[in-house]
Amino acid sequence: MSTQGGGAELQTKSIASLPTAMTAAAFMGIAWYLAFELNVRILLTFNRRGLYFWSCVLCSSGIIIHVLSICLTNFQIWNHYSASVVIEVTWLTYVGSQSLVLYSRLHLVVSRWAGYRWVLPMIAGNIVLVGGTSFFVALISMYPTMAKYRDLNTAMMRIDKVQVATFFTVETILSLLYIKETHHFLSVTAVCHDSTNSRRVLLHLIWVNIFIISLDIAVLGLCYSGFFFLQGYFKAAVYAVKLRAEFSILNSLRSVVEVNSSRGRGSHPSDGQNSETRRSGNMWALQKLRSRRDNAHQRVGSDDHQCIKMEREVIVRHEPLSPETSADLDRVSSVNSTSFLKR
């Protein structure tokens, strides 16, 4: 294909028109800008360890190399088979690590982690089975000696649509888990705590995940509409936008949880919090309950009783209470209930 304008000639291998090429360039610019910015932020901000750090680095770096490889291939600058290998490797890297970014911060909002142990096997199975299958079929179909087998290329296109739908399903499940657990967390803490900043961050988290789902729907629609060329650039741009949004809100969420932990809240074991800190958290919660008991005559009984029940749920979100602490909670709850009945 050739497009002439002002004496200049643009020749590409796969682009059908100059507007299509310009659209692809716009998506490439968005992906590069966000990915480079995130790499700088991540490397300057975080300690270089942990699942969250490495998932973010792999995702942003994969986007940068993937888009560059596609561009060089489409404009016939890099025609060797190794270009196809790099494209497929970087694709699987940034798509797979995107799910791990969400997983690595899920424990911050999940009330009972034991009920969500299936999430990581789901992500790993999707990457290995679906992503791996698409990866190897694509490499085989693009091998120079395999170009004559049209059925293999057709199979690759069908498998590509299946993997897009499967990754969409997995990432939508993760986003829905965030929405569900964040809504639950808001309902639990609404009566007992008045933290405008915490509620703002949690509501922001819900809206960000709704936005992420809408972006995934756009990728799915573009894939099934047949725009195979634009799909590579658009998907990279979408994943860069998703990663940037998640990076911002998940860091804010972590800051909120750290503030609450400094006041004595329990946390997920992966945060490295020792048993002494968790015991201090239980004692802080009990002091709050005793304070409510001592000032019960200044409060509405039904709200106080509901607050006792919800406070217990907040305390045991990630760490079971000791028998002594649980018994103390029962005594505090009993005193407040009796106080309510006497009014």
XYZ file of C-alpha atoms in Angstrom:
343
model
C 0.000 0.000 0.000
C 1.222 3.501 -0.700
C -0.205 6.810 0.358
C 1.104 10.019 -1.216
C 0.884 13.504 0.181
C 3.049 16.554 -0.464
C 5.513 14.488 -2.480
C 6.103 12.109 0.424
C 5.348 8.431 0.208
C 4.409 6.229 3.153
C 4.703 2.499 2.637
C 3.600 -0.012 5.236
C 3.046 -3.706 5.345
C -0.324 -3.941 7.055
C -1.898 -0.477 7.312
C -4.779 0.092 4.897
C -4.877 3.896 5.004
C -3.050 6.912 6.361
C -5.831 7.693 8.895
C -5.460 4.175 10.266
C -1.706 4.658 10.597
C -2.211 7.987 12.362
C -4.712 6.413 14.754
C -2.240 3.652 15.543
C 0.468 6.264 16.152
C -1.809 8.084 18.599
C -2.428 4.898 20.592
C 1.299 4.149 20.509
C 2.075 7.609 21.896
C -0.419 7.182 24.742
C 0.982 3.771 25.637
C 4.588 4.944 25.572
C 3.986 8.111 27.576
C 2.077 6.385 30.376
C 4.386 3.368 30.492
C 7.585 5.449 30.631
C 6.100 7.714 33.306
C 5.048 4.721 35.387
C 8.477 3.124 35.120
C 10.094 6.277 36.462
C 7.569 6.586 39.300
C 7.847 2.928 40.254
C 11.646 2.825 40.254
C 11.929 6.048 42.274
C 9.112 5.333 44.736
C 9.049 1.648 45.654
C 11.441 -0.767 47.249
C 12.475 -3.183 44.533
C 10.756 -6.257 45.874
C 7.314 -7.771 46.181
C 4.679 -8.994 43.759
C 3.155 -5.545 43.247
C 6.464 -3.898 42.304
C 7.559 -6.570 39.841
C 4.096 -6.882 38.298
C 3.995 -3.134 37.626
C 7.525 -3.122 36.184
C 6.839 -6.117 33.928
C 3.552 -4.651 32.723
C 4.894 -1.185 31.893
C 8.126 -2.506 30.340
C 6.200 -5.086 28.330
C 3.938 -2.374 26.919
C 6.913 -0.254 25.818
C 8.733 -3.078 24.029
C 5.540 -4.588 22.601
C 4.382 -1.381 20.916
C 7.865 -0.672 19.582
C 8.126 -4.178 18.120
C 4.740 -3.913 16.401
C 5.668 -0.547 14.913
C 9.007 -1.787 13.554
C 7.344 -4.870 12.075
C 4.453 -3.040 10.420
C 6.770 -0.539 8.752
C 9.056 -3.359 7.536
C 12.011 -2.173 9.574
C 12.248 -5.432 11.515
C 11.167 -8.320 9.297
C 12.995 -11.171 10.998
C 11.077 -13.957 12.740
C 12.595 -12.803 16.027
C 10.280 -9.782 15.856
C 7.267 -12.084 16.104
C 8.835 -13.810 19.108
C 9.403 -10.489 20.887
C 5.863 -9.320 20.089
C 4.307 -12.466 21.544
C 6.568 -12.573 24.615
C 5.941 -8.935 25.519
C 2.201 -9.335 24.881
C 1.952 -12.240 27.322
C 4.153 -10.356 29.800
C 2.074 -7.193 30.080
C -1.326 -8.883 29.818
C -0.484 -11.509 32.433
C 1.187 -9.111 34.861
C -1.822 -6.770 34.687
C -3.939 -9.371 36.481
C -1.193 -9.855 39.075
C -1.169 -6.108 39.788
C -4.830 -6.300 40.792
C -4.306 -9.511 42.759
C -1.349 -8.118 44.724
C -3.528 -5.449 46.372
C -6.770 -7.407 46.671
C -6.072 -8.356 50.295
C -6.422 -4.699 51.306
C -10.201 -4.811 50.830
C -11.076 -8.514 51.160
C -12.811 -9.235 54.455
C -11.986 -12.945 54.678
C -8.972 -13.899 52.594
C -9.471 -17.656 53.011
C -12.521 -17.466 50.765
C -10.487 -16.054 47.868
C -7.582 -18.467 47.624
C -8.946 -19.546 44.239
C -8.074 -16.182 42.671
C -4.345 -16.793 42.165
C -4.818 -20.281 40.620
C -7.427 -18.752 38.302
C -4.959 -16.086 37.150
C -2.075 -18.544 36.793
C -4.227 -21.049 34.906
C -5.437 -18.362 32.529
C -1.891 -17.162 31.802
C -0.456 -20.660 31.324
C -3.319 -22.415 29.536
C -5.006 -19.681 27.508
C -2.099 -17.264 27.131
C 0.417 -20.054 26.561
C -1.749 -21.724 23.919
C -2.240 -18.456 22.036
C 1.486 -17.735 22.355
C 2.669 -21.013 20.808
C 0.002 -21.140 18.096
C 0.916 -17.590 17.033
C 4.636 -18.403 16.887
C 4.013 -21.555 14.860
C 1.660 -19.835 12.410
C 4.117 -16.963 11.840
C 7.110 -19.200 11.234
C 8.334 -18.635 7.640
C 7.828 -22.227 6.501
C 4.299 -22.280 7.930
C 2.991 -19.326 5.912
C 1.509 -21.656 3.288
C -0.869 -23.245 5.803
C -3.864 -20.920 5.765
C -5.846 -23.088 8.164
C -3.201 -22.485 10.816
C -3.526 -18.735 10.399
C -7.315 -19.025 10.689
C -6.898 -21.049 13.876
C -4.596 -18.366 15.275
C -7.213 -15.664 14.651
C -9.909 -17.711 16.391
C -7.698 -18.515 19.360
C -6.804 -14.835 19.622
C -10.478 -13.954 20.026
C -10.880 -16.668 22.657
C -7.912 -15.428 24.689
C -9.139 -11.826 24.541
C -12.520 -12.951 25.883
C -10.890 -15.113 28.571
C -8.552 -12.392 29.831
C -11.506 -10.001 29.767
C -13.461 -12.416 31.974
C -10.628 -12.854 34.487
C -9.926 -9.132 34.802
C -13.639 -8.373 35.081
C -13.917 -10.890 37.931
C -11.043 -9.158 39.727
C -12.634 -5.740 39.247
C -16.002 -7.027 40.477
C -14.298 -8.473 43.567
C -12.841 -5.032 44.299
C -16.255 -3.411 43.842
C -18.024 -6.004 46.010
C -15.509 -5.962 48.855
C -15.109 -2.186 48.809
C -18.874 -1.739 49.012
C -18.931 -4.185 51.929
C -16.086 -2.344 53.646
C -17.935 0.960 53.275
C -21.152 -0.476 54.728
C -19.273 -1.987 57.677
C -17.389 1.160 58.616
C -20.071 3.742 57.789
C -21.713 3.706 61.238
C -18.631 3.290 63.412
C -16.114 5.545 61.719
C -16.189 9.002 60.249
C -13.235 9.182 57.877
C -14.000 11.344 54.883
C -10.668 10.582 53.224
C -11.075 6.810 53.598
C -14.574 6.869 52.145
C -13.424 9.068 49.276
C -10.611 6.654 48.397
C -12.912 3.628 48.609
C -15.549 5.246 46.405
C -12.806 6.240 43.969
C -11.674 2.609 43.913
C -15.163 1.489 42.909
C -15.380 4.008 40.063
C -11.880 3.148 38.816
C -12.819 -0.521 38.567
C -16.009 0.354 36.686
C -13.859 2.414 34.311
C -11.464 -0.534 33.880
C -14.335 -2.856 32.988
C -15.542 -0.373 30.355
C -12.046 -0.256 28.810
C -11.921 -4.055 28.685
C -15.284 -4.063 26.920
C -13.846 -1.666 24.323
C -10.885 -4.008 23.708
C -13.249 -6.955 23.371
C -15.450 -5.076 20.916
C -12.504 -3.994 18.761
C -11.180 -7.557 18.625
C -14.481 -9.066 17.495
C -15.126 -6.258 15.007
C -12.195 -7.427 12.885
C -9.749 -4.525 13.324
C -6.823 -6.845 13.958
C -4.132 -4.295 13.116
C -5.417 -1.538 15.401
C -6.099 -4.046 18.158
C -2.408 -4.347 19.061
C -1.894 -0.596 19.487
C -5.258 0.019 21.123
C -4.845 -2.841 23.603
C -1.414 -1.555 24.649
C -2.818 1.953 25.171
C -5.770 0.597 27.162
C -3.527 -1.492 29.399
C -1.273 1.518 29.977
C -4.289 3.625 31.005
C -5.558 0.816 33.237
C -2.172 0.390 34.889
C -1.853 4.133 35.505
C -5.323 4.315 37.059
C -4.706 1.243 39.203
C -1.301 2.527 40.273
C -2.834 5.745 41.558
C -5.853 4.336 43.370
C -4.157 1.236 44.800
C -1.384 3.361 46.289
C -4.009 5.638 47.850
C -5.791 2.573 49.197
C -2.557 1.256 50.686
C -1.935 4.620 52.367
C -5.410 4.544 53.920
C -4.865 1.013 55.199
C -1.470 1.976 56.640
C -3.036 4.904 58.487
C -5.685 2.607 59.936
C -3.025 0.025 60.800
C -1.052 2.672 62.674
C -4.166 3.182 64.777
C -4.285 -0.503 65.514
C -6.160 -2.197 62.738
C -5.132 -5.704 61.674
C -3.679 -6.385 58.236
C -3.041 -9.231 55.869
C -0.050 -11.400 56.828
C 1.742 -10.451 53.611
C 2.167 -6.908 54.959
C 4.779 -8.273 57.346
C 2.931 -7.228 60.490
C 3.942 -9.276 63.545
C 1.685 -10.715 66.235
C 2.571 -7.967 68.700
C 1.255 -5.325 66.306
C -1.959 -7.288 65.789
C -2.437 -7.592 69.562
C -1.956 -3.836 69.835
C -4.616 -3.424 67.178
C -7.078 -5.509 69.184
C -6.370 -3.487 72.324
C -6.905 -0.234 70.417
C -10.274 -1.483 69.210
C -11.271 -2.534 72.721
C -10.372 0.887 74.070
C -12.672 2.434 71.472
C -15.476 0.102 72.493
C -14.986 0.864 76.186
C -15.052 4.553 75.375
C -18.411 4.042 73.665
C -19.639 2.116 76.691
C -18.609 4.897 79.084
C -20.318 7.511 76.923
C -23.319 5.380 75.945
C -25.790 7.768 77.558
C -24.795 10.406 74.976
C -25.594 8.221 71.990
C -28.603 6.612 70.371
C -28.932 3.031 71.576
C -29.645 1.357 68.233
C -26.649 3.008 66.578
C -24.412 2.017 69.480
C -25.520 -1.610 69.347
C -25.019 -1.739 65.571
C -21.616 -0.131 65.969
C -20.553 -2.846 68.425
C -21.469 -5.569 65.929
C -19.748 -3.835 63.032
C -16.635 -3.030 65.064
C -16.218 -6.727 65.773
C -16.336 -7.481 62.044
C -13.766 -4.795 61.264
C -11.384 -6.133 63.916
C -11.520 -9.736 62.720
C -11.179 -8.911 59.003
C -7.720 -10.433 58.712
C -6.760 -11.893 62.107
C -8.844 -14.059 64.487
C -9.186 -12.618 67.975
C -7.717 -14.414 70.959
C -10.241 -16.034 73.368
C -9.522 -13.359 76.000
C -10.037 -10.512 73.544
C -13.205 -12.088 72.174
C -14.577 -12.527 75.680
C -13.848 -8.886 76.456
C -15.700 -7.879 73.308
C -18.687 -9.961 74.400
C -18.731 -8.224 77.782
C -18.565 -4.774 76.174
C -21.339 -5.697 73.744
C -23.466 -7.049 76.588
C -23.056 -3.880 78.629
C -24.075 -1.695 75.709
C -27.048 -3.899 74.859
C -28.239 -3.764 78.462
C -27.784 -0.007 78.494
C -29.911 0.234 75.368
C -32.737 -1.881 76.853
C -32.882 0.243 80.008
C -33.496 3.456 78.062
